[in-house]
Amino acid sequence: MTSDTESLPLRSGLRTRTLSDERLRFCRQIGVEDIFLDHRDPRGDVFEDEGSNDSETITIDEGVVPSVSELVQARRRAEDAGLRLMGIQSLSYNVYGKIMLGKDGQEAQLETIKNLIRNVGQADIPILGYQWNPRGVVPMRTSQTVRLRGDARGRGFDIEDISDPYERAPGVEREYEEAELWDNYERFLEEVLPVAEEAGVEMALHPADPPTVEQLGGIPRLFRSFEAFQRAMDLVPSENHGLKLCLGCFSEMPDTDITDVIEYFGSNDDIVFVHFRDVIGTWPSFTETFVDDEQSNFDALDAVEALQEVGFDGVMVPDHVPEIVDDTEWGHRSRAHAIAYLNGLLACSRRE
């Protein structure tokens, strides 16, 4: 982490695809000081913010890397609004898919990621989040709307709503073995982590969503369990590699205690930043809900206190939020509710 963030306490933050003046002012007004930037992908992977202006974000794709000056401009734009640009939220499948599956073109994708890491580091942006999931194998969520309290709408998943989820999906040209995907992932880490260490950038790995299941659509899902993340952290040890700790995804794993997860990875200093999402139910059927829902899988205050107890001093981001009445496409109202609740929990835990 860069030196100006080392002494900061555990705190809330937001993800945004746009750096518009209106969005940045909103973030600051509701009590946020840290943001993560979702990039634009010209081939269709859109992260959370479909209504944003593409001229007010950055573009990342295979062979397309924002320059150092573009990244510095983004960081300074956040700083001018009283915010810290903590990192790039994630990478789209277009940037890593060939590496993951060992396909032709993986060398070009490795160079894209290495160049991105170098530029992010030179721009003094401390974190690069990434996923390691196939795209288009099965729907990430069911098409049916899940109703929450007051007729709010949440995202749900139920494996029963997918036809033949374990059969090879269209476009998956062959069966993939889990061992070969682990080999591909190990090579990826061997290639990129030395670059991250030199650049001073922390890489943060997100879980598979949905987790738990060994494969969907003919492609293994590596990061589906607590044990898989233990393996990932031990595979190529580096102080610049850790978890984008998605509490929602970990809570979707049956028989997984969130405080145990926080205590294990936090004590090893493996938590880079946190996705503070709450869920009702576990694999194979679950629904995302409000962070203050008493029926959810884990106690939010317990999670905050566990993060503090292990000395985690990073950012908690409510990455997904329910759709509520008269909200915007990005979810201004719902995100404001989530941030207010997290900030309230932080205030309570500090007073105690």
GROMACS .gro file of C-alpha atoms in nm:
model
  352
    1MET     CA    1   0.000   0.000   0.000
    2THR     CA    2   0.124   0.351  -0.067
    3SER     CA    3   0.263   0.538   0.231
    4ASP     CA    4  -0.022   0.791   0.256
    5THR     CA    5  -0.276   0.512   0.326
    6GLU     CA    6  -0.080   0.300   0.574
    7SER     CA    7  -0.206   0.487   0.882
    8LEU     CA    8  -0.572   0.506   0.780
    9PRO     CA    9  -0.836   0.304   0.969
   10LEU     CA   10  -1.083   0.048   0.835
   11ARG     CA   11  -1.331   0.246   0.625
   12SER     CA   12  -1.606   0.229   0.365
   13GLY     CA   13  -1.567   0.301  -0.006
   14LEU     CA   14  -1.746   0.271  -0.338
   15ARG     CA   15  -1.686   0.138  -0.687
   16THR     CA   16  -1.772   0.353  -0.986
   17ARG     CA   17  -1.729   0.332  -1.359
   18THR     CA   18  -1.746   0.708  -1.408
   19LEU     CA   19  -1.536   0.988  -1.265
   20SER     CA   20  -1.794   1.253  -1.344
   21ASP     CA   21  -1.809   1.553  -1.114
   22GLU     CA   22  -2.161   1.454  -1.008
   23ARG     CA   23  -2.060   1.098  -0.914
   24LEU     CA   24  -1.751   1.207  -0.723
   25ARG     CA   25  -1.942   1.474  -0.532
   26PHE     CA   26  -2.206   1.218  -0.440
   27CYS     CA   27  -1.946   0.976  -0.307
   28ARG     CA   28  -1.789   1.244  -0.091
   29GLN     CA   29  -2.124   1.379   0.031
   30ILE     CA   30  -2.238   1.043   0.172
   31GLY     CA   31  -1.920   0.996   0.373
   32VAL     CA   32  -1.687   0.810   0.136
   33GLU     CA   33  -1.320   0.897   0.088
   34ASP     CA   34  -1.204   0.598  -0.119
   35ILE     CA   35  -1.316   0.471  -0.459
   36PHE     CA   36  -1.230   0.188  -0.696
   37LEU     CA   37  -1.266   0.243  -1.069
   38ASP     CA   38  -1.451   0.002  -1.298
   39HIS     CA   39  -1.303   0.022  -1.644
   40ARG     CA   40  -1.477   0.033  -1.979
   41ASP     CA   41  -1.448  -0.278  -2.194
   42PRO     CA   42  -1.526  -0.213  -2.562
   43ARG     CA   43  -1.634  -0.576  -2.616
   44GLY     CA   44  -1.915  -0.593  -2.370
   45ASP     CA   45  -1.806  -0.678  -2.016
   46VAL     CA   46  -1.976  -0.397  -1.826
   47PHE     CA   47  -1.921  -0.367  -1.453
   48GLU     CA   48  -2.219  -0.244  -1.256
   49ASP     CA   49  -2.253   0.098  -1.414
   50GLU     CA   50  -2.413   0.075  -1.755
   51GLY     CA   51  -2.549   0.430  -1.740
   52SER     CA   52  -2.211   0.601  -1.709
   53ASN     CA   53  -2.036   0.819  -1.964
   54ASP     CA   54  -1.753   0.629  -2.132
   55SER     CA   55  -1.554   0.951  -2.175
   56GLU     CA   56  -1.522   0.976  -1.796
   57THR     CA   57  -1.358   0.641  -1.729
   58ILE     CA   58  -1.067   0.434  -1.859
   59THR     CA   59  -1.063   0.157  -2.118
   60ILE     CA   60  -0.887  -0.176  -2.069
   61ASP     CA   61  -0.890  -0.463  -2.317
   62GLU     CA   62  -0.647  -0.713  -2.464
   63GLY     CA   63  -0.371  -0.491  -2.602
   64VAL     CA   64  -0.543  -0.175  -2.472
   65VAL     CA   65  -0.385  -0.027  -2.159
   66PRO     CA   66  -0.447   0.323  -2.022
   67SER     CA   67  -0.132   0.534  -2.024
   68VAL     CA   68   0.035   0.657  -1.708
   69SER     CA   69  -0.090   1.007  -1.784
   70GLU     CA   70  -0.449   0.882  -1.821
   71LEU     CA   71  -0.428   0.702  -1.488
   72VAL     CA   72  -0.268   1.002  -1.317
   73GLN     CA   73  -0.546   1.220  -1.455
   74ALA     CA   74  -0.804   0.978  -1.310
   75ARG     CA   75  -0.631   0.980  -0.972
   76ARG     CA   76  -0.608   1.358  -0.965
   77ARG     CA   77  -0.970   1.393  -1.065
   78ALA     CA   78  -1.064   1.187  -0.760
   79GLU     CA   79  -0.827   1.385  -0.539
   80ASP     CA   80  -0.977   1.714  -0.654
   81ALA     CA   81  -1.310   1.587  -0.517
   82GLY     CA   82  -1.154   1.492  -0.183
   83LEU     CA   83  -1.128   1.120  -0.268
   84ARG     CA   84  -0.853   0.861  -0.296
   85LEU     CA   85  -0.847   0.640  -0.606
   86MET     CA   86  -0.745   0.316  -0.438
   87GLY     CA   87  -0.742   0.089  -0.739
   88ILE     CA   88  -0.883  -0.066  -1.052
   89GLN     CA   89  -1.183  -0.269  -0.938
   90SER     CA   90  -1.138  -0.571  -1.165
   91LEU     CA   91  -1.030  -0.706  -1.502
   92SER     CA   92  -1.268  -0.835  -1.767
   93TYR     CA   93  -1.246  -1.184  -1.912
   94ASN     CA   94  -1.118  -1.033  -2.237
   95VAL     CA   95  -0.791  -0.954  -2.063
   96TYR     CA   96  -0.718  -1.291  -1.899
   97GLY     CA   97  -0.940  -1.559  -2.059
   98LYS     CA   98  -0.672  -1.702  -2.291
   99ILE     CA   99  -0.425  -1.724  -2.003
  100MET     CA  100  -0.679  -1.903  -1.785
  101LEU     CA  101  -0.755  -2.165  -2.052
  102GLY     CA  102  -0.404  -2.188  -2.200
  103LYS     CA  103  -0.515  -2.070  -2.543
  104ASP     CA  104  -0.322  -1.911  -2.828
  105GLY     CA  105  -0.280  -1.543  -2.755
  106GLN     CA  106  -0.206  -1.587  -2.386
  107GLU     CA  107   0.138  -1.427  -2.424
  108ALA     CA  108  -0.021  -1.108  -2.556
  109GLN     CA  109  -0.263  -1.105  -2.263
  110LEU     CA  110   0.022  -1.149  -2.017
  111GLU     CA  111   0.195  -0.849  -2.168
  112THR     CA  112  -0.126  -0.646  -2.145
  113ILE     CA  113  -0.155  -0.722  -1.773
  114LYS     CA  114   0.212  -0.658  -1.704
  115ASN     CA  115   0.199  -0.323  -1.882
  116LEU     CA  116  -0.118  -0.233  -1.693
  117ILE     CA  117   0.048  -0.317  -1.359
  118ARG     CA  118   0.349  -0.102  -1.445
  119ASN     CA  119   0.134   0.194  -1.546
  120VAL     CA  120  -0.092   0.161  -1.240
  121GLY     CA  121   0.216   0.163  -1.018
  122GLN     CA  122   0.373   0.462  -1.190
  123ALA     CA  123   0.042   0.647  -1.147
  124ASP     CA  124   0.061   0.583  -0.769
  125ILE     CA  125  -0.258   0.375  -0.763
  126PRO     CA  126  -0.201   0.096  -0.511
  127ILE     CA  127  -0.441  -0.188  -0.605
  128LEU     CA  128  -0.539  -0.394  -0.909
  129GLY     CA  129  -0.834  -0.628  -0.851
  130TYR     CA  130  -0.893  -0.924  -1.078
  131GLN     CA  131  -1.123  -1.221  -1.135
  132TRP     CA  132  -1.043  -1.565  -1.274
  133ASN     CA  133  -1.380  -1.682  -1.404
  134PRO     CA  134  -1.499  -1.795  -1.746
  135ARG     CA  135  -1.748  -1.577  -1.931
  136GLY     CA  136  -2.066  -1.694  -2.097
  137VAL     CA  137  -2.055  -2.048  -1.960
  138VAL     CA  138  -2.374  -2.019  -1.754
  139PRO     CA  139  -2.579  -1.716  -1.651
  140MET     CA  140  -2.427  -1.546  -1.349
  141ARG     CA  141  -2.777  -1.483  -1.214
  142THR     CA  142  -3.121  -1.619  -1.290
  143SER     CA  143  -3.347  -1.409  -1.509
  144GLN     CA  144  -3.619  -1.405  -1.245
  145THR     CA  145  -3.640  -1.106  -1.015
  146VAL     CA  146  -3.612  -1.181  -0.646
  147ARG     CA  147  -3.829  -0.963  -0.425
  148LEU     CA  148  -3.690  -0.831  -0.098
  149ARG     CA  149  -3.849  -0.621   0.177
  150GLY     CA  150  -4.077  -0.342   0.057
  151ASP     CA  151  -4.073  -0.491  -0.294
  152ALA     CA  152  -3.707  -0.406  -0.350
  153ARG     CA  153  -3.539  -0.626  -0.611
  154GLY     CA  154  -3.235  -0.841  -0.545
  155ARG     CA  155  -3.015  -1.065  -0.757
  156GLY     CA  156  -3.071  -1.434  -0.713
  157PHE     CA  157  -2.915  -1.759  -0.825
  158ASP     CA  158  -3.070  -2.104  -0.839
  159ILE     CA  159  -2.898  -2.387  -1.022
  160GLU     CA  160  -3.240  -2.543  -1.091
  161ASP     CA  161  -3.319  -2.254  -1.327
  162ILE     CA  162  -3.033  -2.348  -1.562
  163SER     CA  163  -3.071  -2.624  -1.819
  164ASP     CA  164  -2.788  -2.878  -1.814
  165PRO     CA  165  -2.550  -2.658  -1.610
  166TYR     CA  166  -2.278  -2.924  -1.589
  167GLU     CA  167  -2.274  -3.010  -1.961
  168ARG     CA  168  -2.023  -2.845  -2.190
  169ALA     CA  169  -2.163  -2.506  -2.289
  170PRO     CA  170  -2.178  -2.384  -2.652
  171GLY     CA  171  -1.844  -2.230  -2.744
  172VAL     CA  172  -1.645  -2.444  -2.500
  173GLU     CA  173  -1.442  -2.641  -2.749
  174ARG     CA  174  -1.317  -2.919  -2.519
  175GLU     CA  175  -1.324  -3.051  -2.165
  176TYR     CA  176  -1.086  -2.875  -1.928
  177GLU     CA  177  -0.922  -3.047  -1.632
  178GLU     CA  178  -0.886  -2.864  -1.304
  179ALA     CA  179  -0.516  -2.955  -1.279
  180GLU     CA  180  -0.433  -2.781  -1.606
  181LEU     CA  181  -0.617  -2.466  -1.501
  182TRP     CA  182  -0.417  -2.461  -1.177
  183ASP     CA  183  -0.098  -2.495  -1.384
  184ASN     CA  184  -0.207  -2.204  -1.603
  185TYR     CA  185  -0.286  -1.996  -1.295
  186GLU     CA  186   0.050  -2.072  -1.135
  187ARG     CA  187   0.230  -1.959  -1.449
  188PHE     CA  188   0.022  -1.640  -1.448
  189LEU     CA  189   0.131  -1.563  -1.092
  190GLU     CA  190   0.495  -1.642  -1.172
  191GLU     CA  191   0.480  -1.395  -1.459
  192VAL     CA  192   0.287  -1.105  -1.305
  193LEU     CA  193   0.370  -1.100  -0.934
  194PRO     CA  194   0.736  -0.998  -0.980
  195VAL     CA  195   0.609  -0.709  -1.193
  196ALA     CA  196   0.357  -0.615  -0.922
  197GLU     CA  197   0.629  -0.625  -0.657
  198GLU     CA  198   0.854  -0.399  -0.861
  199ALA     CA  199   0.567  -0.160  -0.938
  200GLY     CA  200   0.440  -0.148  -0.580
  201VAL     CA  201   0.092  -0.271  -0.679
  202GLU     CA  202  -0.118  -0.516  -0.478
  203MET     CA  203  -0.311  -0.778  -0.679
  204ALA     CA  204  -0.647  -0.881  -0.530
  205LEU     CA  205  -0.824  -1.205  -0.633
  206HIS     CA  206  -1.206  -1.232  -0.625
  207PRO     CA  207  -1.391  -1.563  -0.559
  208ALA     CA  208  -1.592  -1.753  -0.818
  209ASP     CA  209  -1.956  -1.648  -0.815
  210PRO     CA  210  -2.142  -1.877  -0.771
  211PRO     CA  211  -1.884  -2.058  -0.558
  212THR     CA  212  -1.870  -2.416  -0.423
  213VAL     CA  213  -1.947  -2.604  -0.746
  214GLU     CA  214  -1.647  -2.774  -0.907
  215GLN     CA  215  -1.740  -2.691  -1.266
  216LEU     CA  216  -2.012  -2.528  -1.472
  217GLY     CA  217  -2.050  -2.552  -1.847
  218GLY     CA  218  -1.747  -2.780  -1.874
  219ILE     CA  219  -1.497  -2.536  -1.719
  220PRO     CA  220  -1.363  -2.585  -1.364
  221ARG     CA  221  -1.421  -2.301  -1.118
  222LEU     CA  222  -1.097  -2.280  -0.924
  223PHE     CA  223  -1.169  -2.020  -0.658
  224ARG     CA  224  -1.478  -2.174  -0.513
  225SER     CA  225  -1.377  -2.252  -0.153
  226PHE     CA  226  -1.175  -2.152   0.150
  227GLU     CA  227  -0.920  -2.422   0.068
  228ALA     CA  228  -0.880  -2.294  -0.288
  229PHE     CA  229  -0.783  -1.951  -0.159
  230GLN     CA  230  -0.534  -2.104   0.081
  231ARG     CA  231  -0.378  -2.276  -0.219
  232ALA     CA  232  -0.384  -1.956  -0.425
  233MET     CA  233  -0.202  -1.759  -0.156
  234ASP     CA  234   0.059  -2.033  -0.105
  235LEU     CA  235   0.117  -2.111  -0.473
  236VAL     CA  236   0.354  -1.820  -0.545
  237PRO     CA  237   0.396  -1.638  -0.213
  238SER     CA  238   0.413  -1.259  -0.245
  239GLU     CA  239   0.337  -0.964  -0.021
  240ASN     CA  240   0.178  -0.805  -0.327
  241HIS     CA  241  -0.090  -1.072  -0.370
  242GLY     CA  242  -0.405  -1.120  -0.167
  243LEU     CA  243  -0.782  -1.137  -0.159
  244LYS     CA  244  -1.056  -0.916  -0.280
  245LEU     CA  245  -1.246  -1.062   0.012
  246CYS     CA  246  -1.605  -1.088  -0.107
  247LEU     CA  247  -1.801  -1.162   0.208
  248GLY     CA  248  -2.109  -1.240   0.000
  249CYS     CA  249  -1.935  -1.507  -0.206
  250PHE     CA  250  -1.770  -1.667   0.095
  251SER     CA  251  -2.103  -1.669   0.279
  252GLU     CA  252  -2.260  -1.849  -0.019
  253MET     CA  253  -2.028  -2.143   0.052
  254PRO     CA  254  -2.209  -2.391   0.280
  255ASP     CA  255  -2.068  -2.438   0.631
  256THR     CA  256  -1.836  -2.138   0.598
  257ASP     CA  257  -1.808  -1.899   0.893
  258ILE     CA  258  -1.726  -1.545   0.781
  259THR     CA  259  -1.539  -1.454   1.098
  260ASP     CA  260  -1.319  -1.764   1.058
  261VAL     CA  261  -1.239  -1.658   0.701
  262ILE     CA  262  -1.151  -1.305   0.814
  263GLU     CA  263  -0.939  -1.431   1.102
  264TYR     CA  264  -0.742  -1.675   0.886
  265PHE     CA  265  -0.664  -1.451   0.590
  266GLY     CA  266  -0.645  -1.135   0.800
  267SER     CA  267  -0.388  -1.285   1.035
  268ASN     CA  268  -0.178  -1.372   0.727
  269ASP     CA  269  -0.217  -1.016   0.595
  270ASP     CA  270  -0.382  -1.155   0.281
  271ILE     CA  271  -0.682  -0.917   0.265
  272VAL     CA  272  -0.631  -0.634   0.016
  273PHE     CA  273  -0.984  -0.495   0.018
  274VAL     CA  274  -1.333  -0.617   0.103
  275HIS     CA  275  -1.657  -0.656  -0.091
  276PHE     CA  276  -1.917  -0.609   0.180
  277ARG     CA  277  -2.216  -0.786   0.027
  278ASP     CA  278  -2.472  -0.985   0.220
  279VAL     CA  279  -2.671  -1.288   0.105
  280ILE     CA  280  -2.959  -1.510   0.217
  281GLY     CA  281  -2.895  -1.878   0.150
  282THR     CA  282  -2.602  -2.080   0.022
  283TRP     CA  283  -2.519  -2.286  -0.286
  284PRO     CA  284  -2.717  -2.400  -0.483
  285SER     CA  285  -2.979  -2.126  -0.425
  286PHE     CA  286  -2.922  -1.782  -0.275
  287THR     CA  287  -3.030  -1.419  -0.298
  288GLU     CA  288  -2.830  -1.101  -0.247
  289THR     CA  289  -2.992  -0.869   0.005
  290PHE     CA  290  -2.947  -0.549   0.204
  291VAL     CA  291  -2.639  -0.531   0.426
  292ASP     CA  292  -2.867  -0.477   0.729
  293ASP     CA  293  -3.098  -0.773   0.661
  294GLU     CA  294  -3.139  -0.974   0.982
  295GLN     CA  295  -3.209  -1.291   0.782
  296SER     CA  296  -2.877  -1.279   0.597
  297ASN     CA  297  -2.594  -1.526   0.622
  298PHE     CA  298  -2.367  -1.335   0.859
  299ASP     CA  299  -2.378  -1.059   1.118
  300ALA     CA  300  -2.240  -0.739   0.967
  301LEU     CA  301  -2.116  -0.595   1.297
  302ASP     CA  302  -1.935  -0.921   1.378
  303ALA     CA  303  -1.762  -0.900   1.038
  304VAL     CA  304  -1.656  -0.537   1.094
  305GLU     CA  305  -1.521  -0.619   1.440
  306ALA     CA  306  -1.336  -0.923   1.307
  307LEU     CA  307  -1.171  -0.708   1.040
  308GLN     CA  308  -1.061  -0.462   1.305
  309GLU     CA  309  -0.934  -0.736   1.535
  310VAL     CA  310  -0.700  -0.875   1.267
  311GLY     CA  311  -0.567  -0.525   1.200
  312PHE     CA  312  -0.713  -0.484   0.852
  313ASP     CA  313  -0.694  -0.114   0.769
  314GLY     CA  314  -0.828  -0.112   0.415
  315VAL     CA  315  -1.156  -0.037   0.239
  316MET     CA  316  -1.495  -0.212   0.250
  317VAL     CA  317  -1.700  -0.170  -0.069
  318PRO     CA  318  -2.072  -0.260  -0.095
  319ASP     CA  319  -2.018  -0.396  -0.444
  320HIS     CA  320  -2.376  -0.505  -0.524
  321VAL     CA  321  -2.687  -0.338  -0.387
  322PRO     CA  322  -3.061  -0.408  -0.427
  323GLU     CA  323  -3.280  -0.206  -0.662
  324ILE     CA  324  -3.504   0.028  -0.465
  325VAL     CA  325  -3.787   0.262  -0.563
  326ASP     CA  326  -3.709   0.563  -0.784
  327ASP     CA  327  -3.336   0.487  -0.786
  328THR     CA  328  -3.087   0.545  -1.066
  329GLU     CA  329  -2.935   0.271  -1.278
  330TRP     CA  330  -2.619   0.284  -1.066
  331GLY     CA  331  -2.820   0.276  -0.745
  332HIS     CA  332  -2.745   0.609  -0.575
  333ARG     CA  333  -3.010   0.561  -0.306
  334SER     CA  334  -2.928   0.200  -0.236
  335ARG     CA  335  -2.555   0.264  -0.219
  336ALA     CA  336  -2.611   0.559   0.013
  337HIS     CA  337  -2.809   0.328   0.243
  338ALA     CA  338  -2.530   0.068   0.242
  339ILE     CA  339  -2.258   0.325   0.311
  340ALA     CA  340  -2.459   0.485   0.592
  341TYR     CA  341  -2.506   0.144   0.754
  342LEU     CA  342  -2.138   0.050   0.723
  343ASN     CA  343  -2.028   0.387   0.859
  344GLY     CA  344  -2.271   0.341   1.148
  345LEU     CA  345  -2.123  -0.002   1.225
  346LEU     CA  346  -1.773   0.147   1.215
  347ALA     CA  347  -1.874   0.423   1.456
  348CYS     CA  348  -2.030   0.170   1.696
  349SER     CA  349  -1.733  -0.066   1.687
  350ARG     CA  350  -1.484   0.214   1.747
  351ARG     CA  351  -1.680   0.344   2.045
  352GLU     CA  352  -1.689  -0.004   2.196
   0.00000   0.00000   0.00000
